[in-house]
Coordinates of C-alpha atoms in Angstrom, one line a residue:
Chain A
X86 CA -49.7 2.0 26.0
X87 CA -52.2 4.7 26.5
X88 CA -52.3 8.0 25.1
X89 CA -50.2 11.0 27.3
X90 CA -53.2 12.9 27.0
X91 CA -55.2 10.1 28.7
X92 CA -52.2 9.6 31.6
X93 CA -52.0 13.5 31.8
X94 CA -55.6 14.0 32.6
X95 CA -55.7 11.2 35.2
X96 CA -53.1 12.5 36.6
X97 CA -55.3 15.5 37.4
X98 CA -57.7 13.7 38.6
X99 CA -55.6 11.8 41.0
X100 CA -54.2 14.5 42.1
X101 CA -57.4 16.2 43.4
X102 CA -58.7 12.8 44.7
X103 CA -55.4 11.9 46.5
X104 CA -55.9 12.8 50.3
X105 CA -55.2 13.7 53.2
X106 CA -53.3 16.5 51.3
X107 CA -53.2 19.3 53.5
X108 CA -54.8 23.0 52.5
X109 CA -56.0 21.4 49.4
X110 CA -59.4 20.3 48.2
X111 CA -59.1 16.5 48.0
X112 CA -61.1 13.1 48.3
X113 CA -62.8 14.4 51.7
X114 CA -62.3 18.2 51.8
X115 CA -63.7 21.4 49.7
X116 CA -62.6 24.8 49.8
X117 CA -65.9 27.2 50.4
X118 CA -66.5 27.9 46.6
X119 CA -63.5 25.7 45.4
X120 CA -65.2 22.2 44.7
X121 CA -64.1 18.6 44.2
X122 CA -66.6 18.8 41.3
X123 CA -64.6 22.2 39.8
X124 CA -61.5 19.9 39.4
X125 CA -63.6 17.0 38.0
X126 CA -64.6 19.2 35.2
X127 CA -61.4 21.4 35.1
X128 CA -60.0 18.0 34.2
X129 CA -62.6 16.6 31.3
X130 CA -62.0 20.2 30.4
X131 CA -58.5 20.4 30.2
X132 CA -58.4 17.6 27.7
X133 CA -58.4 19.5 23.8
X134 CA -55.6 21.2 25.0
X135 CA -53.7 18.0 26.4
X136 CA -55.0 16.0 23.1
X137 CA -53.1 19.6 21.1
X138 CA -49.6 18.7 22.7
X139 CA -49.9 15.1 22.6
X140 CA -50.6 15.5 18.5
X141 CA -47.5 18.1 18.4
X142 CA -49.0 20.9 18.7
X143 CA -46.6 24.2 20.2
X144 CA -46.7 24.2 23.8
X145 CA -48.1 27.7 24.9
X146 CA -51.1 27.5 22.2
X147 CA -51.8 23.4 23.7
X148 CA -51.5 25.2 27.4
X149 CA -54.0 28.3 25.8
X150 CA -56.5 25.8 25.1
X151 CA -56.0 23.5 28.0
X152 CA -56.6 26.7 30.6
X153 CA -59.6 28.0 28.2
X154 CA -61.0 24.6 28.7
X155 CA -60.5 24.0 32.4
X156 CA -61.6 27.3 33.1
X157 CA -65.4 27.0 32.0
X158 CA -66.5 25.6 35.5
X159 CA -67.8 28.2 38.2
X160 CA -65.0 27.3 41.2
X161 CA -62.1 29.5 38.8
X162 CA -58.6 28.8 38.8
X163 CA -58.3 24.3 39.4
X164 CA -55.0 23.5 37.3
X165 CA -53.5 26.2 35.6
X166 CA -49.8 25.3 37.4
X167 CA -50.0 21.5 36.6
X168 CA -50.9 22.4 33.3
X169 CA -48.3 24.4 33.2
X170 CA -46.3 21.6 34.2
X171 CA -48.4 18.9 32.4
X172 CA -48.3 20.1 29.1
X173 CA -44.4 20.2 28.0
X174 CA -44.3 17.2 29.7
X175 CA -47.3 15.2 27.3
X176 CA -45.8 17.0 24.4
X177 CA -42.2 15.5 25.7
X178 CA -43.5 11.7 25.9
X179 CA -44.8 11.9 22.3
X180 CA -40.8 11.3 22.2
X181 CA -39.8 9.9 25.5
X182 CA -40.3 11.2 28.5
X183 CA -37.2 12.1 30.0
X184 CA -35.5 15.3 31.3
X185 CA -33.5 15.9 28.4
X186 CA -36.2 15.5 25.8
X187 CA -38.3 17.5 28.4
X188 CA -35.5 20.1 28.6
X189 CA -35.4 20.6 24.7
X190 CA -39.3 20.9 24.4
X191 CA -39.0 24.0 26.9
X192 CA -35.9 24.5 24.6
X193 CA -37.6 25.0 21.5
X194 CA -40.8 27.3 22.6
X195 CA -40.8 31.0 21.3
X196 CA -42.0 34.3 21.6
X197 CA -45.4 33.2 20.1
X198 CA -45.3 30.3 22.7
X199 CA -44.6 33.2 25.6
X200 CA -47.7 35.1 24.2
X201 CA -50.3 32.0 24.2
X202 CA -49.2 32.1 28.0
X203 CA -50.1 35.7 28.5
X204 CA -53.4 35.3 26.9
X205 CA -54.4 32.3 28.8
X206 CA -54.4 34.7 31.6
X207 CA -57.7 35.8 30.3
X208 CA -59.4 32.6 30.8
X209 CA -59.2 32.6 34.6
X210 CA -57.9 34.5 37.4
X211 CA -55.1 33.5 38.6
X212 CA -53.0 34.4 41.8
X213 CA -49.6 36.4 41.4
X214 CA -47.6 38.9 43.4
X215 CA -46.6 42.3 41.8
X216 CA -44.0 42.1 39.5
X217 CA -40.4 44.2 40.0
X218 CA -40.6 47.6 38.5
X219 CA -38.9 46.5 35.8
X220 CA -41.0 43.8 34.7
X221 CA -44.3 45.6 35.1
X222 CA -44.6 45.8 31.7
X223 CA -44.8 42.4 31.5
X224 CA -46.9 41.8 34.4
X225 CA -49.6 38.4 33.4
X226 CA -52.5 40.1 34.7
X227 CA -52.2 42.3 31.8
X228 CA -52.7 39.5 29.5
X229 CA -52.8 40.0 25.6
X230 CA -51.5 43.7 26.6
X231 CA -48.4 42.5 27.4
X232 CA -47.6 40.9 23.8
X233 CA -46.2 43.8 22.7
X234 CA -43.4 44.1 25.5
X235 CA -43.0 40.6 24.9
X236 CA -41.9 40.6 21.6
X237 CA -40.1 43.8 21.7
X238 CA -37.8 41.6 24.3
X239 CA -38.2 38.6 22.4
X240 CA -38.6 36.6 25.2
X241 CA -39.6 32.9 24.7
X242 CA -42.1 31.0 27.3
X243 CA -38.8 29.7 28.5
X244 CA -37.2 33.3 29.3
X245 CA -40.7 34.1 31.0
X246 CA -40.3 31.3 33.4
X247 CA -36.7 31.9 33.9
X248 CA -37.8 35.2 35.1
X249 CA -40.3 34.2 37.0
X250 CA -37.8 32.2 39.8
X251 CA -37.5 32.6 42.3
X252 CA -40.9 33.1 44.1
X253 CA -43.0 30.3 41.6
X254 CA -41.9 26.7 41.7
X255 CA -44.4 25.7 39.2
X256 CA -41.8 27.9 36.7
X257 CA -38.7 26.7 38.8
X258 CA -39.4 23.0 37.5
X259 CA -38.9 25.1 33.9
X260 CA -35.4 26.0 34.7
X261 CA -34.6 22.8 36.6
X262 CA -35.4 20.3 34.1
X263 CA -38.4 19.3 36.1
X264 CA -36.5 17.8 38.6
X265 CA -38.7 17.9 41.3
X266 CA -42.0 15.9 39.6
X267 CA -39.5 13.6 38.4
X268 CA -37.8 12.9 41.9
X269 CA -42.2 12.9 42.7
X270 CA -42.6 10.2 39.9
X271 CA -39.9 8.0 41.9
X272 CA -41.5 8.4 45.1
X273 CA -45.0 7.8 43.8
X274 CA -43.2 4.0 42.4
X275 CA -41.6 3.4 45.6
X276 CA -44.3 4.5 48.1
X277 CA -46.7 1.6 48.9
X278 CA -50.6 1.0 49.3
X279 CA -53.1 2.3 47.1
X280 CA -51.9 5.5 44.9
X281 CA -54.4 7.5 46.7
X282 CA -52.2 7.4 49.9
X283 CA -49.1 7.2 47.7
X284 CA -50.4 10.4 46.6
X285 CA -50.8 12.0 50.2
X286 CA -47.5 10.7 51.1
X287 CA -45.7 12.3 48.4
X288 CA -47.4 15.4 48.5
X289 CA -46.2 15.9 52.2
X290 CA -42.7 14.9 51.0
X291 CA -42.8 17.6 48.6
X292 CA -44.4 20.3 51.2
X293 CA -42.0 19.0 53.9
X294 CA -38.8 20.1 51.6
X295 CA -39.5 23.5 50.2
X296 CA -41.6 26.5 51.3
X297 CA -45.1 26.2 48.6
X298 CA -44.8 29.2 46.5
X299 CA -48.6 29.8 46.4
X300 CA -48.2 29.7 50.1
X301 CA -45.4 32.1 50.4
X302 CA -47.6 34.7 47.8
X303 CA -50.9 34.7 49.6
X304 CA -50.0 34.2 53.3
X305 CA -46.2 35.4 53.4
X306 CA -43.2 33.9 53.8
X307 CA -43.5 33.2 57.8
X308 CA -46.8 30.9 56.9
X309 CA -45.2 29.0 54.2
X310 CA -41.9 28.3 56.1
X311 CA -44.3 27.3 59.5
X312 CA -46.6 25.2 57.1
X313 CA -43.3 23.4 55.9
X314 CA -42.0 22.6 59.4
X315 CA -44.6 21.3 60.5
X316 CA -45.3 19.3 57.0
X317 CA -41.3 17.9 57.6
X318 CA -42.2 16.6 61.2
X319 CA -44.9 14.7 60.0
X320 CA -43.2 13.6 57.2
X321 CA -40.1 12.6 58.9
X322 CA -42.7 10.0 61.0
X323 CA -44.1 9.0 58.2
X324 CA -47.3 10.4 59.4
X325 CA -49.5 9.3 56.6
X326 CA -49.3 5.9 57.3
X327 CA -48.3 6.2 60.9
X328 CA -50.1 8.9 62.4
X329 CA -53.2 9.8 59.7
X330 CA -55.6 11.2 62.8
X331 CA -52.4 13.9 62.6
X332 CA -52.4 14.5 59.4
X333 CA -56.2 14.8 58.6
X334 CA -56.1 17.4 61.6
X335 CA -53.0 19.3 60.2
X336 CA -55.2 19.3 56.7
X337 CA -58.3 21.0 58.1
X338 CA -56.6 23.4 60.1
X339 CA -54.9 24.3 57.1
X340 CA -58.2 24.3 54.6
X341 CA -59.8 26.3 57.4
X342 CA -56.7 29.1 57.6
X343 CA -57.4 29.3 53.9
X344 CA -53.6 27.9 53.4
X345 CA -53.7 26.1 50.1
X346 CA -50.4 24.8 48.9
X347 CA -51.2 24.8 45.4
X348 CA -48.1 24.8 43.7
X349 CA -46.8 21.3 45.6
X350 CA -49.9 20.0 44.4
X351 CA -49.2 21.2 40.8
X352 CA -45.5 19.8 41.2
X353 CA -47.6 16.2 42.9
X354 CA -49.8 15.8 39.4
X355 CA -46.7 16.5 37.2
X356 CA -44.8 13.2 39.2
X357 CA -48.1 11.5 38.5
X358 CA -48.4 11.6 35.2
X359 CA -44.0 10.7 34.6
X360 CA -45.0 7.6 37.0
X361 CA -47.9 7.0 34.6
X362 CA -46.5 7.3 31.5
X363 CA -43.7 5.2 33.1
X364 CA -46.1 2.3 33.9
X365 CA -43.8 2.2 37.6
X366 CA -47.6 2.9 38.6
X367 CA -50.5 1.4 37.6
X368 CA -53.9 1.0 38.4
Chain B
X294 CA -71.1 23.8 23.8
X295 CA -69.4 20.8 24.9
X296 CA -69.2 17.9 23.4
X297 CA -71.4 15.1 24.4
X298 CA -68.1 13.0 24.9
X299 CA -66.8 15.4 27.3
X300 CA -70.1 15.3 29.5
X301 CA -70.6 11.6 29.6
X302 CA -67.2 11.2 31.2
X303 CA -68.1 14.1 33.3
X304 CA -71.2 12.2 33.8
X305 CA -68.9 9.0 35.1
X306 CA -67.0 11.2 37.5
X307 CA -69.7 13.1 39.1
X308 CA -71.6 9.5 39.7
X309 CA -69.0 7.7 41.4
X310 CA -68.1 11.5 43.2
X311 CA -71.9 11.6 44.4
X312 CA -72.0 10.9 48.4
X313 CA -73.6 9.1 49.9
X314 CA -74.7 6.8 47.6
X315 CA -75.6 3.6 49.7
X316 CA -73.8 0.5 49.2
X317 CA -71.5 1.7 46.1
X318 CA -68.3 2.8 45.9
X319 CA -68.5 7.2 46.3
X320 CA -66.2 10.0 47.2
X321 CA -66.3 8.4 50.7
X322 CA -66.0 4.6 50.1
X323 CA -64.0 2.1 48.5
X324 CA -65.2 -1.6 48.2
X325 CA -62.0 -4.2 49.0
X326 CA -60.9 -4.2 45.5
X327 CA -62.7 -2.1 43.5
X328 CA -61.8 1.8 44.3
X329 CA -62.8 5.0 44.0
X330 CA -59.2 5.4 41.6
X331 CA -60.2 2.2 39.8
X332 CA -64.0 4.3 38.4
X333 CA -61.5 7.7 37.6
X334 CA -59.2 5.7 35.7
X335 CA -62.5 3.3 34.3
X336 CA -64.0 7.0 32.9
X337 CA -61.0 8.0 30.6
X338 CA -60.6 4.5 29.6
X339 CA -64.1 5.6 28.2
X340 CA -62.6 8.1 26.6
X341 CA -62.5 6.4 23.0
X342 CA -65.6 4.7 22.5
X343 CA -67.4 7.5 24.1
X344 CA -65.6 9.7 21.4
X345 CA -66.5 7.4 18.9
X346 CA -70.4 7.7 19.6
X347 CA -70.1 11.3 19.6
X348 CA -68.4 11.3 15.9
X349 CA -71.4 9.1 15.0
X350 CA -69.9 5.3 14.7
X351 CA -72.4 2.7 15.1
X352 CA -73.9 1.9 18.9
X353 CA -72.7 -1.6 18.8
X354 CA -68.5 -0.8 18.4
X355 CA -68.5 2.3 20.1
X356 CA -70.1 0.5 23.5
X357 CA -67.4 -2.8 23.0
X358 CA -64.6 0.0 22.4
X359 CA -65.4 1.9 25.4
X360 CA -65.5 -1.0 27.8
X361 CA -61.8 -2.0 26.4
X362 CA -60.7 1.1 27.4
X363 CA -62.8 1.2 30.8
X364 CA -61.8 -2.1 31.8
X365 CA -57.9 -1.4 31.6
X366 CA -57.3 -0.7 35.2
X367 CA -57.0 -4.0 38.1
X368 CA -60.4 -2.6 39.7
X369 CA -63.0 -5.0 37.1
X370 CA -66.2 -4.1 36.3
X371 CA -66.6 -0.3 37.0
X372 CA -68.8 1.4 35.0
X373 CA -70.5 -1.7 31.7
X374 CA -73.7 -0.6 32.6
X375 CA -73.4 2.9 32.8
X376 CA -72.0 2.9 29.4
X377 CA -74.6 0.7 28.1
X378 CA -76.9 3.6 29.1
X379 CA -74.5 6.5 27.8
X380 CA -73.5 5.3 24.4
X381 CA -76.7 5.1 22.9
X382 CA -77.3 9.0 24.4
X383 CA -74.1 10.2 23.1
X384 CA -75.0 8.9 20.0
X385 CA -78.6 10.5 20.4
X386 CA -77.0 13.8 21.5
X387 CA -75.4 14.5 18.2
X388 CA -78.6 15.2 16.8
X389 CA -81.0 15.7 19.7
X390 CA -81.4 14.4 23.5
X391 CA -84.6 13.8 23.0
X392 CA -86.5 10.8 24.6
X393 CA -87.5 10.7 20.7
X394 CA -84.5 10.6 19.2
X395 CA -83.3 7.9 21.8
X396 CA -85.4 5.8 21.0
X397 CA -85.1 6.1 16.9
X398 CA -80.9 4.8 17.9
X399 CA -82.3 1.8 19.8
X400 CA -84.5 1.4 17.0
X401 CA -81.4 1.5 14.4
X402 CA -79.0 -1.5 16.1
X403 CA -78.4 -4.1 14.0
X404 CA -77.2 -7.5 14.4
X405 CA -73.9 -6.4 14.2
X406 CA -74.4 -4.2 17.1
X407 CA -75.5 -7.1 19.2
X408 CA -72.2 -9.1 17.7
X409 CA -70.5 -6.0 19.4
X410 CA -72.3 -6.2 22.9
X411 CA -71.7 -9.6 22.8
X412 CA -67.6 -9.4 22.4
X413 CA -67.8 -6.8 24.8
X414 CA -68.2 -9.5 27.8
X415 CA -64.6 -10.9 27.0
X416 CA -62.8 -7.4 28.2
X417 CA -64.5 -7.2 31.4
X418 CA -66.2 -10.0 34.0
X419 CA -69.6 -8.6 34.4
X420 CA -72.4 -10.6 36.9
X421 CA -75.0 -12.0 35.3
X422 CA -77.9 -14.2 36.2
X423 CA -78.1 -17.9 34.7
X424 CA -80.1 -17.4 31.6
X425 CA -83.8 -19.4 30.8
X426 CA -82.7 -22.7 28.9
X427 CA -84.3 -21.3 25.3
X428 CA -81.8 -18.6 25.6
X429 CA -78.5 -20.6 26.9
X430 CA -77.4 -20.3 23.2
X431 CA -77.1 -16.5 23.8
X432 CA -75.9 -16.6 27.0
X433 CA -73.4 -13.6 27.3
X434 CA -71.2 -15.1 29.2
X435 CA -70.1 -17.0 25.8
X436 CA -68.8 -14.0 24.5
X437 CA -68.2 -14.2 20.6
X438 CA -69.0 -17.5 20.8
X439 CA -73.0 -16.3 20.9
X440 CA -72.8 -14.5 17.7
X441 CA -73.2 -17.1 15.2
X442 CA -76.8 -18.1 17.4
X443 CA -77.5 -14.1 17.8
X444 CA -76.8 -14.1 13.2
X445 CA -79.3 -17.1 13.0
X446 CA -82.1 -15.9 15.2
X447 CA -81.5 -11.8 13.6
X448 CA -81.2 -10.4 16.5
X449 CA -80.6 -6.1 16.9
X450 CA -78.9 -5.1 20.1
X451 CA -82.4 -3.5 20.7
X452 CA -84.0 -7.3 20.5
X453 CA -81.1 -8.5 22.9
X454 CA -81.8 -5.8 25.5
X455 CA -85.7 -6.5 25.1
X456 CA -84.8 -10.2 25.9
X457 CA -83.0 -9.3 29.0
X458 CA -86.5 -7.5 31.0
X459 CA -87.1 -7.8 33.4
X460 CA -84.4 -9.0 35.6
X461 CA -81.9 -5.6 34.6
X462 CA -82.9 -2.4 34.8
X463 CA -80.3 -1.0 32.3
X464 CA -81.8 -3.2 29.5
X465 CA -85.4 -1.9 30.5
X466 CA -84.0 1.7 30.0
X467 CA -83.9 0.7 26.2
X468 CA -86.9 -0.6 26.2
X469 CA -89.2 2.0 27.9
X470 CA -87.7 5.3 25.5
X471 CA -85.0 5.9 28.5
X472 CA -87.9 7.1 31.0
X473 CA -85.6 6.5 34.1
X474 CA -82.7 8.3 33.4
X475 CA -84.8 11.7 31.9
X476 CA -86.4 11.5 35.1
X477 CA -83.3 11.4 36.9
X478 CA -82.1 14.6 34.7
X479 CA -85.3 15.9 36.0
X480 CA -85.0 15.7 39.7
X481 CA -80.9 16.7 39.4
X482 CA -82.0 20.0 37.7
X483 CA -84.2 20.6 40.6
X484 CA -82.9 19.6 43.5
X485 CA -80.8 22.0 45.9
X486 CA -77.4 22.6 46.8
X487 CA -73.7 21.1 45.1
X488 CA -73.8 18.7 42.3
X489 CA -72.8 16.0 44.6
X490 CA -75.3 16.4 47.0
X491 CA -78.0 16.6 44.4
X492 CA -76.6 12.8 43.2
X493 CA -76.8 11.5 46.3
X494 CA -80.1 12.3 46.7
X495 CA -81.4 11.2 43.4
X496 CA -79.7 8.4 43.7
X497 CA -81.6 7.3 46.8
X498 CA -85.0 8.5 45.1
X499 CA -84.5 5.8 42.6
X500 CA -83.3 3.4 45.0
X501 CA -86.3 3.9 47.1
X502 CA -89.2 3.1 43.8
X503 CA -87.5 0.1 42.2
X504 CA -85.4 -2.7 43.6
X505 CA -81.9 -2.3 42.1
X506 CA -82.1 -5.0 39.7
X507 CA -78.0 -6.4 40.3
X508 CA -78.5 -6.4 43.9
X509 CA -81.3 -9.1 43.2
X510 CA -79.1 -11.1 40.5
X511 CA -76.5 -10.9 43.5
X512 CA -78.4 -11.0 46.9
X513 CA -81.5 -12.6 46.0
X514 CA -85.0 -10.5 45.7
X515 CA -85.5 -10.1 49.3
X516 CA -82.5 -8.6 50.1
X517 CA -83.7 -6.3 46.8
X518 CA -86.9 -5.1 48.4
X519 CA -85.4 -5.1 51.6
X520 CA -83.2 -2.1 50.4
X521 CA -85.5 -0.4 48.5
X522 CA -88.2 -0.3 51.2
X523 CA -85.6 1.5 53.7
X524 CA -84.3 4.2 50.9
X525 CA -87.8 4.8 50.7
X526 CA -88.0 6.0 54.4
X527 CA -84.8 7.7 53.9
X528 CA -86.1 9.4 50.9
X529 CA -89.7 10.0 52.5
X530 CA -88.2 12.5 55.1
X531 CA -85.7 13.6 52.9
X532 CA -82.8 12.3 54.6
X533 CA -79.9 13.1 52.2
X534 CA -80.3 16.8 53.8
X535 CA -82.4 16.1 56.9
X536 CA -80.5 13.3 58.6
X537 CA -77.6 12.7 56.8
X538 CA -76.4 10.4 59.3
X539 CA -78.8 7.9 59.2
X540 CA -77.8 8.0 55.4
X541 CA -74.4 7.5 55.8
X542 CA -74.6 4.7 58.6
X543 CA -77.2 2.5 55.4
X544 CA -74.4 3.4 52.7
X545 CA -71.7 1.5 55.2
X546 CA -73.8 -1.1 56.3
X547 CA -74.8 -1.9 52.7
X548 CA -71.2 -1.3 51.7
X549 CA -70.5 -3.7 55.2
X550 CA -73.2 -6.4 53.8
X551 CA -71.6 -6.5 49.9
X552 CA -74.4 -5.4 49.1
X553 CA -74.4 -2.7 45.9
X554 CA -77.2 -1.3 44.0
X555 CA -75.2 -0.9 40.9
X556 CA -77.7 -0.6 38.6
X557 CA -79.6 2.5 40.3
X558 CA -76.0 4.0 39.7
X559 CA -75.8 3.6 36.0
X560 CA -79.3 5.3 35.5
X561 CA -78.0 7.8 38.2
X562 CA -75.0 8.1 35.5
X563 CA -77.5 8.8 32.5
X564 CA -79.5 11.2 34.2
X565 CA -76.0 13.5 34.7
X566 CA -75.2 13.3 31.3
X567 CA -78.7 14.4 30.3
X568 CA -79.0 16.9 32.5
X569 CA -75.6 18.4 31.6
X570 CA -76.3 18.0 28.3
X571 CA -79.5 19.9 28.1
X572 CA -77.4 22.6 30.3
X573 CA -80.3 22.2 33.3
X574 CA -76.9 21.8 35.9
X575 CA -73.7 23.3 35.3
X576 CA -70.8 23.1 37.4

C-alpha cells in the first residue's frame, strides 16, 4: 500500500488537474497570475509537511510546514484549505482512515497545535473576512501576534475551527467529522470514466449542494447562492457527461468573473485522497 | 534550497504539463491508454528512488527503485527514460550539477548498477528495438536473466548505455557528458513567458535537430526524419508563439498517427530539473 503522504499529494495534484471544474484553475484553465504550474509545485512543496503527519508528527506543526512549503512558488495561496483538510486526515490513516479515528486526531490537537495554525499565516496570504468584534483578537491575519490571545483562551486548533463555522467549510468538515470529503470519497468510487471527469463530476456535486465559502467571502452571499443554482441544474443533468459544452462555458464565465470556489475544491482533494487511501480508486 | 528530489519530480510534472508538445501525452492530450493522471501518479511513484539518489545510494538501485514506484499505476511505461536521465543528475546534484560532475557518476556505475538497470525492465514493459546477435545475451528484455552474461563480460551501467548508441538518445546523454539536456536547461532559462510555454517550445527545438530516437525504434527512420524536418519549420519561425495553431494541429495529428517522440521528452525532463536546480527558472 503506498504511503498517505504519497496518496495525499496526488490527491493535490488531481485535484488541480481534474476539469471542467468551474472558477478554478484546472487541466485547461489558469487564473491571470494563478498558474497550473503554482499548484504543481505547491504540491511537490507541500510534501515535508505531509511526510511530518504521516510519521506522527502533531497536526498544526505538519500543516506549518506543509503551507511553508507550498507557499515558496510565485502564484501565492494554492492549497492551504486542502491542507487543512489533508493533513489530519494523512495523520488519521497512519491508523485507519475513518471518521472516528479522524474525529479523535482533531480530538487530541492543542493550544500549541492552534498556534502552528496562526503562524502558517505568515507563509502566504490567505483570504478571510473580518472577524466579530469579539474575536479580533484572534483574527489569523495577525499571525504569531495572536499566540498570546490564544493561549490565554486556551483554545486548541479544534476550538479555532469550531469558531470559525459558519462562514468556512474547509473548518466546517472540522466539526462535522469530515463528512462531506468522505460522502466526496464515495462519489469519486461510484462515478465512472477516468478520475479526471470523476473529479469534475464530483466537484459540481459538491458546488451544486452548498453555497462555496470562498465564494460567499469574496463575492457575497447573492454570487455564491447564484453560482450554486446554477451548479445544481447542471448537476441534476448530469451535465459533465451529458452536456460538457455547458459546463466548460459555465467554467469560463466563472474564471473570467474571478468566481473561484476554492473551498469545494479543498473539500474535492480531501474525498480524493479517502478514495485513495481506500484503493475504491485507482489508477 | 530544495532538494534535488523535490525538483526532479517537479521536473516530471512540468514535462508532461508542457503544451504543446507534439505527439506526447501534455496538459492537453491523453493517448488511449496512457493519460495525463497516469504521468502525475508515474512522478510520486518516483518519489523513492528519486529520494534515494538524492541521500546518495548507488545509481543502479535508486533508478530500478524509482521505476517500481513509477510503474504502479494501469497507464505503463510513463516516464523509464526520463528517470534514466534524472537519477544519475540527482545523484550529481548532491555535490554539484556540473556537466563534470555528471559525468564522474557515469564514470562510477558498476556492474552491479547495470544488474540494477537490468531488473528494472521486469516492473515496467518498455519498447525496445531487437538487439545485434553479439548482444542477444544482454538483451534487456531478459530482465535478470541478462545478469549473469552482463557479470561475465564486466560490464558498468556506463558500458551498457555506451552499447546502446546510437539507436537511443537517452543512452547517448551518458555518453556525451549530458550535452542535450544542459542545453535544454539553457534555452528554458532564456526563453519567454510561463514555464509551460517555455517547455513546449524547447521541446520542439530539440525535436526539430535530432530525430526522436523511440519514434524510429517504433515508426521506422523515415517517419523519424519526417517529424523532425517539420518541427524544424515550426521551430524556424518560432511557431510555439507565432502560430500556435499550426503547432497544435502537428501535436494531434502526431498524437492521431501514434506517433510519439518520447525520447525528446525525457531530455526535455532533464533540462527542467537542471534548470531548476541551478535556480535559472523558478516558478
Amino acid at each position: 500500500m503506498t504511503e498517505p503522504d504519497r496518496n495525499a499529494e496526488l490527491a493535490l495534484l488531481l485535484e488541480v488537474a481534474g476539469t471542467p471544474k468551474p472558477g478554478n484553475v484546472d487541466r485547461h484553465r489558469d487564473l491571470d497570475d494563478l498558474r497550473f504550474e503554482h499548484f504543481l509545485a505547491g504540491a511537490v512543496g507541500a510534501r515535508d509537511g505531509l511526510d511530518l503527519a504521516a510519521s506522527g508528527a502533531a497536526v498544526g506543526p505538519a500543516f506549518e510546514r506543509a503551507v511553508e512549503g507550498m507557499a515558496a512558488q510565485k502564484g501565492g495561496n494554492t492549497q492551504f484549505g486542502a491542507l487543512l483538510l489533508l493533513v489530519p486526515l494523512v495523520r488519521a490513516a497512519r491508523d485507519d482512515l475513518s471518521q472516528p479515528v479522524v474525529e479523535s486526531v482533531l480530538e487530541g490537537t492543542t493550544v500549541s497545535d492552534a498556534a502552528a495554525f496562526y503562524r502558517s499565516f505568515e507563509h502566504v496570504d490567505v483570504f478571510v473576512s473580518e472577524p466579530p468584534e469579539t474575536m479580533e483578537p484572534l483574527d489569523v491575519r495577525r499571525g504569531a501576534d495572536a499566540i498570546p490571545a490564544l493561549e490565554d483562551r486556551g483554545l486548541t486548533l479544534l476550538d479555532v475551527m469550531d469558531r470559525s463555522v459558519p462562514g468556512d467549510d474547509v473548518a466546517r468538515e472540522w466539526v462535522t467529522g469530515f463528512d462531506r470529503s468522505f460522502t466526496a470519497a464515495e462519489r469519486l468510487a461510484a462515478a465512472d470514466g477516468p478520475i479526471l471527469e470523476r473529479t469534475a463530476s464530483v466537484f459540481l456535486s459538491l458546488l451544486a449542494e452548498r453555497p462555496d465559502t470562498l465564494v460567499a467571502k469574496r463575492s457575497g452571499e447573492a454570487v455564491a447562492a447564484e453560482v450554486t443554482e446554477r451548479a445544481a441544474e447542471l448537476h441534476e443533468r448530469d451535465a459533465v457527461e451529458t452536456d460538457r459544452e455547458a459546463v466548460e462555458a459555465f467554467a469560463d464565465e466563472l474564471v473570467d468573473r474571478g468566481i473561484n470556489p476554492g473551498t469545494t475544491a479543498d473539500v474535492t482533494a480531501a474525498g480524493l485522497f479517502i478514495a485513495l487511501e481506500h484503493e475504491t480508486i485507482t489508477l
